[in-house]
Coordinates of C-alpha atoms in Angstrom, one line a residue:
M27 CA 86.6 -34.4 44.2
T28 CA 87.7 -35.6 40.7
R29 CA 88.9 -38.9 42.2
D30 CA 85.6 -39.5 43.9
L31 CA 83.6 -40.0 40.7
P32 CA 84.9 -43.4 39.6
A33 CA 84.8 -44.6 43.3
L34 CA 81.2 -43.4 43.6
L35 CA 80.3 -45.2 40.3
S36 CA 82.1 -48.3 41.4
A37 CA 80.0 -48.5 44.6
V38 CA 76.6 -47.9 42.9
L39 CA 77.5 -50.2 40.1
A40 CA 78.0 -53.0 42.5
A41 CA 74.5 -52.5 43.9
A42 CA 72.8 -52.1 40.4
P43 CA 70.9 -54.9 38.7
P44 CA 73.1 -57.2 36.6
G45 CA 73.1 -56.5 32.9
A46 CA 75.0 -55.0 30.0
L47 CA 75.7 -51.2 30.2
R48 CA 74.6 -48.9 27.5
V49 CA 75.5 -45.3 28.1
A50 CA 73.5 -42.5 26.4
Y51 CA 76.4 -40.4 25.3
S52 CA 75.6 -37.0 23.8
G53 CA 79.2 -35.8 24.0
G54 CA 78.2 -33.0 26.4
P55 CA 80.1 -32.5 29.7
D56 CA 77.9 -34.6 31.9
S57 CA 77.7 -37.7 29.7
S58 CA 81.4 -37.4 28.9
A59 CA 82.3 -37.4 32.6
L60 CA 80.0 -40.4 33.2
L61 CA 81.3 -42.4 30.2
H62 CA 85.0 -41.6 30.9
A63 CA 84.6 -42.5 34.6
L64 CA 82.9 -45.8 33.8
S65 CA 85.6 -46.6 31.3
Q66 CA 88.1 -46.5 34.2
L67 CA 86.2 -49.4 36.0
P68 CA 87.1 -53.0 35.0
A69 CA 83.6 -54.0 36.4
A70 CA 81.9 -51.7 33.9
R71 CA 83.9 -53.0 31.0
A72 CA 83.1 -56.5 32.2
R73 CA 79.5 -55.6 31.7
G74 CA 80.0 -54.8 28.1
L75 CA 80.3 -51.0 28.5
H76 CA 79.0 -49.5 25.2
A77 CA 78.1 -45.9 24.2
L78 CA 75.1 -44.9 22.2
H79 CA 75.0 -41.5 20.5
V80 CA 71.8 -40.2 19.0
D81 CA 72.0 -37.8 16.1
H82 CA 68.7 -36.0 15.8
G83 CA 69.8 -34.1 12.7
L84 CA 68.4 -30.9 14.2
H85 CA 71.6 -28.8 14.3
P86 CA 74.0 -28.0 11.5
D87 CA 76.9 -29.4 13.5
S88 CA 75.2 -32.7 14.4
L89 CA 77.3 -34.7 12.0
R90 CA 80.5 -33.1 13.4
W91 CA 79.3 -33.8 16.9
A92 CA 78.7 -37.5 16.0
A93 CA 82.2 -37.7 14.5
Q94 CA 83.7 -36.3 17.6
C95 CA 81.9 -38.8 19.8
L96 CA 83.1 -41.6 17.6
Q97 CA 86.7 -40.3 17.8
Q98 CA 86.5 -39.9 21.6
C99 CA 85.2 -43.4 22.2
A100 CA 87.9 -44.8 20.0
Y101 CA 90.5 -43.0 22.1
W102 CA 88.9 -44.4 25.3
Q103 CA 88.5 -47.8 23.7
V104 CA 84.8 -47.9 24.4
P105 CA 82.6 -49.3 21.6
I106 CA 80.0 -46.9 20.3
T107 CA 76.9 -47.1 18.1
L108 CA 75.7 -44.0 16.2
L109 CA 71.9 -43.8 16.0
R110 CA 70.4 -41.4 13.5
V111 CA 66.8 -40.5 14.0
C112 CA 64.1 -38.6 12.1
V113 CA 62.2 -36.2 14.4
D114 CA 58.6 -35.7 13.4
A115 CA 57.0 -32.9 15.3
R116 CA 53.7 -33.0 13.4
G117 CA 51.9 -34.8 16.2
G118 CA 51.3 -31.6 18.1
I119 CA 53.6 -32.4 21.0
G120 CA 56.3 -29.9 20.1
M121 CA 59.9 -30.4 18.8
E122 CA 61.5 -31.1 22.2
A123 CA 59.0 -33.9 23.0
A124 CA 59.2 -35.3 19.5
A125 CA 63.0 -35.4 19.7
R126 CA 62.8 -37.0 23.1
A127 CA 60.4 -39.7 21.8
A128 CA 62.6 -40.4 18.8
R129 CA 65.7 -40.6 21.0
Y130 CA 64.2 -43.0 23.5
A131 CA 62.8 -45.2 20.8
A132 CA 66.2 -45.5 19.2
L133 CA 67.9 -46.1 22.6
A134 CA 65.3 -48.7 23.6
A135 CA 66.0 -50.7 20.4
Q136 CA 69.7 -51.0 21.3
L137 CA 69.1 -52.2 24.9
P138 CA 69.8 -55.9 25.3
P139 CA 67.3 -57.9 27.5
G140 CA 68.1 -57.1 31.1
G141 CA 70.5 -54.3 30.1
L142 CA 70.9 -50.9 31.8
L143 CA 70.5 -47.7 29.8
V144 CA 72.8 -45.3 31.8
L145 CA 71.9 -41.6 31.9
A146 CA 73.9 -38.7 33.2
Q147 CA 71.3 -36.6 35.0
H148 CA 72.7 -35.1 38.1
R149 CA 71.5 -33.2 41.2
E150 CA 70.8 -29.9 39.5
D151 CA 68.9 -31.8 36.7
Q152 CA 66.7 -33.3 39.4
A153 CA 66.1 -29.9 41.0
E154 CA 65.1 -28.5 37.7
T155 CA 62.6 -31.4 37.1
V156 CA 61.0 -30.9 40.6
L157 CA 60.7 -27.1 40.0
L158 CA 59.2 -27.6 36.6
K159 CA 56.7 -30.1 37.9
L160 CA 55.8 -27.8 40.7
L161 CA 55.1 -24.9 38.3
R162 CA 53.0 -27.2 36.2
G163 CA 50.8 -28.2 39.2
A164 CA 52.0 -31.8 39.4
G165 CA 51.1 -34.1 42.3
P166 CA 53.4 -36.4 44.3
E167 CA 54.3 -38.5 41.3
G168 CA 55.7 -35.5 39.4
L169 CA 57.2 -33.8 42.4
G170 CA 59.0 -37.1 43.1
G171 CA 61.3 -36.2 40.2
M172 CA 63.2 -38.7 38.1
R173 CA 63.7 -42.2 39.5
D174 CA 67.3 -43.4 39.8
L175 CA 66.2 -46.9 38.6
R176 CA 63.1 -48.1 36.8
A177 CA 62.0 -50.7 34.3
F178 CA 62.6 -49.8 30.7
A179 CA 62.3 -51.6 27.4
G180 CA 62.9 -55.1 28.8
G181 CA 65.8 -53.8 31.0
W182 CA 66.5 -50.9 33.2
L183 CA 66.9 -47.1 32.9
W184 CA 69.6 -46.2 35.5
R185 CA 70.6 -42.7 36.7
P186 CA 73.5 -43.2 39.0
L187 CA 74.4 -39.5 39.3
L188 CA 71.1 -38.0 40.7
E189 CA 72.7 -37.3 44.0
V190 CA 75.9 -36.0 42.5
P191 CA 76.4 -32.2 42.2
H192 CA 77.1 -30.8 38.8
A193 CA 80.2 -29.2 40.2
M194 CA 81.8 -32.7 40.7
L195 CA 81.2 -33.6 37.0
Q196 CA 82.5 -30.2 35.9
A197 CA 85.6 -30.6 38.0
Y198 CA 86.1 -34.1 36.7
T199 CA 85.8 -33.0 33.1
E200 CA 88.3 -30.2 33.6
A201 CA 90.8 -32.3 35.5
H202 CA 90.9 -34.9 32.8
G203 CA 90.9 -32.4 29.9
L204 CA 87.9 -34.0 28.3
R205 CA 86.9 -32.6 25.0
V206 CA 83.1 -32.0 25.2
I207 CA 80.4 -30.7 22.9
D208 CA 78.6 -27.5 23.7
D209 CA 75.0 -27.7 22.3
P210 CA 73.6 -24.1 22.2
A211 CA 70.1 -25.5 22.7
N212 CA 71.1 -26.1 26.3
R213 CA 71.4 -22.3 26.8
D214 CA 68.4 -21.3 24.8
P215 CA 66.0 -19.6 27.2
A216 CA 63.1 -20.4 24.9
H217 CA 63.2 -23.9 26.4
A218 CA 61.6 -24.0 29.8
R219 CA 64.3 -26.2 31.3
S220 CA 67.1 -24.0 29.9
F221 CA 65.3 -20.9 31.2
L222 CA 65.3 -22.4 34.7
R223 CA 68.9 -23.4 34.4
Q224 CA 70.2 -20.1 33.1
R225 CA 68.0 -17.6 34.9
I226 CA 66.0 -18.9 37.8
L227 CA 68.1 -21.5 39.6
P228 CA 71.2 -19.2 39.8
Q229 CA 69.0 -16.6 41.4
L230 CA 67.6 -19.1 43.9
G231 CA 71.1 -20.3 44.7
R232 CA 72.2 -16.8 45.5
H233 CA 69.5 -16.3 48.1
W234 CA 69.1 -19.9 49.2
P235 CA 72.5 -21.7 48.7
E236 CA 71.0 -25.1 49.6
A237 CA 68.1 -24.7 47.1
S238 CA 69.1 -27.7 45.0
A239 CA 69.6 -29.9 48.0
A240 CA 66.2 -28.8 49.4
L241 CA 64.5 -29.6 46.1
L242 CA 66.1 -33.1 46.2
H243 CA 64.8 -33.5 49.7
V244 CA 61.3 -32.6 48.5
A245 CA 61.7 -35.2 45.7
R246 CA 62.6 -37.9 48.2
L247 CA 59.6 -37.2 50.4
Q248 CA 57.2 -36.9 47.4
R249 CA 58.6 -40.1 45.9
A250 CA 57.7 -42.0 49.1
V251 CA 54.2 -40.4 49.0
A252 CA 53.8 -41.3 45.3
D253 CA 54.9 -44.9 45.9
D254 CA 52.4 -45.3 48.7
L255 CA 49.6 -43.8 46.6
A256 CA 50.6 -46.1 43.7
R257 CA 50.2 -49.1 46.0
R258 CA 46.8 -47.9 47.3
G259 CA 45.8 -47.0 43.7
A260 CA 46.6 -50.6 42.6
E261 CA 44.4 -52.0 45.4
A262 CA 41.5 -49.6 44.5
L263 CA 41.8 -50.5 40.8
R264 CA 41.0 -54.1 41.5
T265 CA 37.5 -53.1 42.6
L266 CA 36.9 -50.7 39.8
L267 CA 38.2 -52.6 36.8
D268 CA 36.2 -54.9 34.6
A269 CA 38.9 -57.2 33.3
P270 CA 37.2 -58.5 30.1
T271 CA 36.6 -55.0 28.8
Q272 CA 39.5 -53.2 30.6
T273 CA 37.1 -50.4 31.6
L274 CA 36.6 -48.5 34.9
D275 CA 33.5 -47.9 36.9
V276 CA 32.9 -44.1 36.5
T277 CA 30.8 -43.6 39.6
A278 CA 33.2 -45.6 41.8
W279 CA 36.2 -43.7 40.4
L280 CA 34.7 -40.3 41.1
A281 CA 33.8 -41.5 44.6
L282 CA 37.5 -42.1 45.4
P283 CA 39.4 -39.7 47.6
D284 CA 41.0 -36.9 45.5
L285 CA 44.5 -38.1 45.9
L286 CA 43.7 -41.6 44.7
R287 CA 42.0 -40.8 41.4
A288 CA 45.2 -40.0 39.4
P289 CA 47.1 -43.0 40.8
V290 CA 44.3 -45.3 39.8
L291 CA 44.3 -43.9 36.3
A292 CA 48.1 -44.4 36.2
C293 CA 47.8 -48.0 37.4
W294 CA 45.2 -48.7 34.8
L295 CA 46.8 -46.9 31.8
H296 CA 50.5 -47.8 32.2
P297 CA 50.1 -51.5 31.6
L298 CA 48.0 -50.7 28.6
G299 CA 50.8 -48.7 27.1
L300 CA 48.7 -45.5 27.1
D301 CA 49.5 -42.0 28.1
V302 CA 48.5 -40.8 31.6
P303 CA 46.7 -37.5 31.8
S304 CA 48.3 -34.6 33.6
S305 CA 46.9 -33.2 36.8
A306 CA 45.0 -30.5 34.9
Q307 CA 43.6 -33.1 32.4
C308 CA 42.6 -35.4 35.2
G309 CA 40.7 -32.5 36.7
A310 CA 39.0 -31.7 33.4
L311 CA 38.0 -35.4 33.1
Q312 CA 36.3 -35.3 36.5
T313 CA 34.4 -32.2 35.6
M314 CA 33.2 -33.6 32.3
L315 CA 32.1 -36.9 33.9
R316 CA 30.2 -35.1 36.7
E317 CA 28.5 -32.6 34.4
A318 CA 27.7 -34.8 31.4
A319 CA 24.0 -35.5 30.8
R320 CA 22.9 -39.2 31.2
D321 CA 22.7 -39.6 27.4
R322 CA 26.0 -38.0 26.6
N323 CA 29.4 -39.7 26.0
P324 CA 32.1 -37.3 27.2
E325 CA 35.6 -37.8 26.0
L326 CA 39.1 -36.5 26.9
R327 CA 41.7 -36.4 24.1
Y328 CA 45.3 -35.8 25.2
A329 CA 48.7 -36.7 23.8
R330 CA 48.1 -39.9 21.8
S331 CA 45.3 -41.3 23.9
V332 CA 41.6 -40.8 24.5
L333 CA 39.3 -41.6 27.5
R334 CA 35.6 -41.9 26.8
A335 CA 32.6 -42.7 29.0
W336 CA 29.7 -44.9 28.0
R337 CA 27.1 -46.7 30.1
G338 CA 28.8 -45.8 33.3
R339 CA 32.2 -47.2 32.2
L340 CA 35.4 -45.4 31.3
Y341 CA 37.2 -46.6 28.2
A342 CA 40.8 -46.0 27.2
E343 CA 42.3 -46.2 23.7
S344 CA 45.1 -45.0 21.5
W345 CA 43.7 -42.1 19.6
L346 CA 43.4 -42.4 15.8
P347 CA 41.4 -40.3 13.4
P348 CA 37.9 -41.8 12.7
P349 CA 37.6 -43.9 9.5
V350 CA 36.0 -42.6 6.4
S351 CA 32.4 -43.7 6.0
D352 CA 32.7 -45.8 2.9
W353 CA 35.8 -47.9 3.5
N354 CA 35.9 -51.2 1.6
L355 CA 38.7 -53.8 1.8
V356 CA 39.6 -57.2 0.3
W357 CA 40.1 -59.9 2.9
D358 CA 41.9 -63.2 2.0
G359 CA 41.9 -64.5 5.6
A360 CA 45.2 -63.0 6.7
P361 CA 45.1 -60.5 9.6
L362 CA 43.7 -57.3 8.2
V363 CA 44.1 -53.8 9.6
L364 CA 40.9 -51.9 9.4
P365 CA 40.4 -48.1 9.2
G366 CA 40.4 -46.5 12.7
G367 CA 43.0 -48.9 14.1
A368 CA 40.8 -52.0 14.4
A369 CA 41.7 -55.4 13.0
L370 CA 40.1 -58.5 11.6
C371 CA 41.6 -62.0 11.8
L372 CA 40.7 -65.6 12.3
D373 CA 41.0 -67.8 15.3
A374 CA 42.8 -70.4 13.2
P375 CA 44.9 -69.9 10.0
A376 CA 42.8 -70.0 6.8
R377 CA 42.7 -68.5 3.3
F378 CA 39.7 -67.5 1.3
N379 CA 39.7 -68.1 -2.5
P380 CA 38.0 -66.1 -3.9
P381 CA 38.7 -63.5 -1.2
L382 CA 35.9 -61.8 0.8
R383 CA 35.1 -58.2 1.3
A384 CA 35.2 -56.3 4.6
R385 CA 33.5 -53.0 4.4
A386 CA 32.0 -50.2 6.5
C387 CA 28.4 -50.6 7.7
R388 CA 25.8 -48.4 6.1
A389 CA 22.9 -46.5 7.7
G390 CA 19.7 -48.5 7.6
E391 CA 21.3 -51.9 7.0
R392 CA 20.0 -55.0 8.6
V393 CA 21.5 -58.4 9.3
R394 CA 19.7 -61.7 10.1
P395 CA 21.8 -63.6 12.6
D396 CA 21.7 -67.4 12.2
G397 CA 18.8 -68.9 14.2
S398 CA 16.9 -65.6 14.3
A399 CA 13.4 -65.4 12.7
H400 CA 13.9 -61.8 11.6
A401 CA 16.6 -59.5 10.3
R402 CA 17.8 -56.9 12.9
D403 CA 19.0 -53.4 12.4
L404 CA 22.7 -52.9 13.1
G405 CA 22.1 -50.5 15.9
S406 CA 20.2 -53.1 18.0
L407 CA 22.9 -55.7 17.3
F408 CA 25.6 -53.2 18.5
Q409 CA 23.5 -52.3 21.6
R410 CA 23.0 -56.0 22.5
A411 CA 26.7 -56.7 22.0
G412 CA 27.7 -53.7 24.2
I413 CA 29.7 -52.0 21.4
P414 CA 30.4 -48.3 22.3
P415 CA 29.2 -45.8 19.6
W416 CA 32.7 -44.7 18.6
Q417 CA 33.8 -48.3 17.8
R418 CA 30.9 -49.0 15.5
A419 CA 32.3 -47.2 12.5
R420 CA 35.3 -49.6 12.7
C421 CA 33.1 -52.8 12.6
P422 CA 33.4 -54.7 9.4
L423 CA 30.4 -56.1 7.5
I424 CA 31.9 -59.3 5.9
E425 CA 30.4 -60.4 2.7
T426 CA 31.2 -62.5 -0.4
G427 CA 32.3 -61.1 -3.7
T428 CA 28.7 -61.3 -4.8
G429 CA 27.5 -59.3 -1.9
E430 CA 26.0 -62.1 0.3
T431 CA 26.3 -61.1 4.0
L432 CA 28.3 -63.5 6.1
A433 CA 29.0 -61.7 9.4
L434 CA 28.9 -58.4 11.3
G435 CA 32.4 -58.5 12.8
D436 CA 32.4 -61.2 15.4
I437 CA 29.0 -60.0 16.7
A438 CA 26.7 -62.0 14.5
L439 CA 27.1 -64.7 11.9
T440 CA 24.4 -65.2 9.3
A441 CA 23.3 -68.8 8.3
A442 CA 25.5 -68.5 5.3
G443 CA 28.4 -67.3 7.5
Q444 CA 27.9 -70.3 9.8
T445 CA 28.3 -72.6 6.8
Y446 CA 31.2 -70.6 5.3
F447 CA 33.6 -70.1 8.2
S448 CA 35.5 -73.0 9.5
A449 CA 37.6 -70.6 11.6
R450 CA 35.7 -68.0 13.5
P451 CA 36.2 -64.3 12.6
L452 CA 37.7 -62.2 15.4
W453 CA 37.2 -58.4 15.4
R454 CA 39.7 -56.5 17.4
R455 CA 37.9 -53.3 18.1
T456 CA 40.8 -51.0 19.0
A457 CA 44.3 -50.2 17.8
P458 CA 47.0 -52.5 19.1
L459 CA 48.3 -51.2 22.4
R460 CA 51.7 -49.5 22.2
A461 CA 54.6 -51.1 23.9
R462 CA 55.9 -48.9 26.6
L463 CA 57.6 -45.9 25.0
D464 CA 56.6 -47.6 21.7
G465 CA 59.3 -49.8 23.0
A466 CA 60.9 -47.1 25.0
T467 CA 57.7 -46.6 26.3
N468 CA 55.4 -44.6 27.5
L469 CA 57.7 -42.7 29.8
R470 CA 56.4 -41.8 33.2
Q471 CA 55.5 -38.1 33.4
N472 CA 58.0 -37.5 36.2
D473 CA 60.8 -38.5 33.8
A474 CA 60.2 -35.7 31.4
G475 CA 63.7 -34.4 32.3
D476 CA 65.3 -37.1 30.2

């Protein structure tokens, strides 16, 4: 069995996409077996085999673990990069999720274009993922488990061991006398995955010896279903999506078959770099949209994203706290980040001397657009321009240092603004969309076992 691991990796490596290999190396038994076996393959070394160790700084021994990984890679003659990250759990997503996000952001930054980030998840890890997703009420996408290969940060995320039993890795580690790190967090039953690993799966295995293999079979079947639903969801999205505003038709989305609603949301949100709601959140969204009064604007906040309905369209944005009501900024013509995540820029480079002011709109203010006989209240201008209510507090009123009004965002120019601006102001109404996984992306929900 121990001789089979390099041979297995040699075969799957030959079929993998071309690109440099970067192995996520924790120093634990699984990643140690993976990295050591790859180091035996000339083909892997020819691909620039390189280890990446992330030090989260969450355990008193983390510096010692990092030193051990450096020493081990030196012995194997494998280059290694040590990545120290700061884990910020204040976002309300929990320490585990925050550590995972920090880890993937660091790993993504180290991946060359077209490279492969190689992970050591094995058959039992996949079984745990499927069982966790089942207990959380996931649909086919979640029950499909982790993908062995998927696009990631300009390259690929590759799991070559998903069909390999943990026993093979353990036997390989013991046969080669590999020195490995034992992270006590992996045995802490307070973590859901550790609880399954330590308490539940062993019990299942005693009663159903093929439980892990059966869960892998479920994952394969559900992956096929999820891929088919994703294809159908992409087709349905084309009829629901308004490309200029990137919004969905609420009525048409609710009229879709139950199984298609979540895939349509995923097909819509993934390219935008936004989080995809869970099955429970998707159900809550449907209930809100069906029960909301005609004059209400229901919204669903989850993770770092928010979905809102207005005028029969569903809007998606990164969530940021609303801006204070009296913000006031100096604008010299350079791109300007506004409170609430919006931005102000020009469609051609220019500088203002003296600079202008960009400030929050005030209740009761009126603006007279160029060519209009009368000044109009801001509410009517927002309504005519189709600006959703939650975006209006981010809209800048642009004026000179003496207080002369030049423009309301890019919605209306006054006569003075038409004369003043040689380059048209552009108001970007929402926060810049995050790159996938903020580089590492917005990881697909079924990959929460990483």
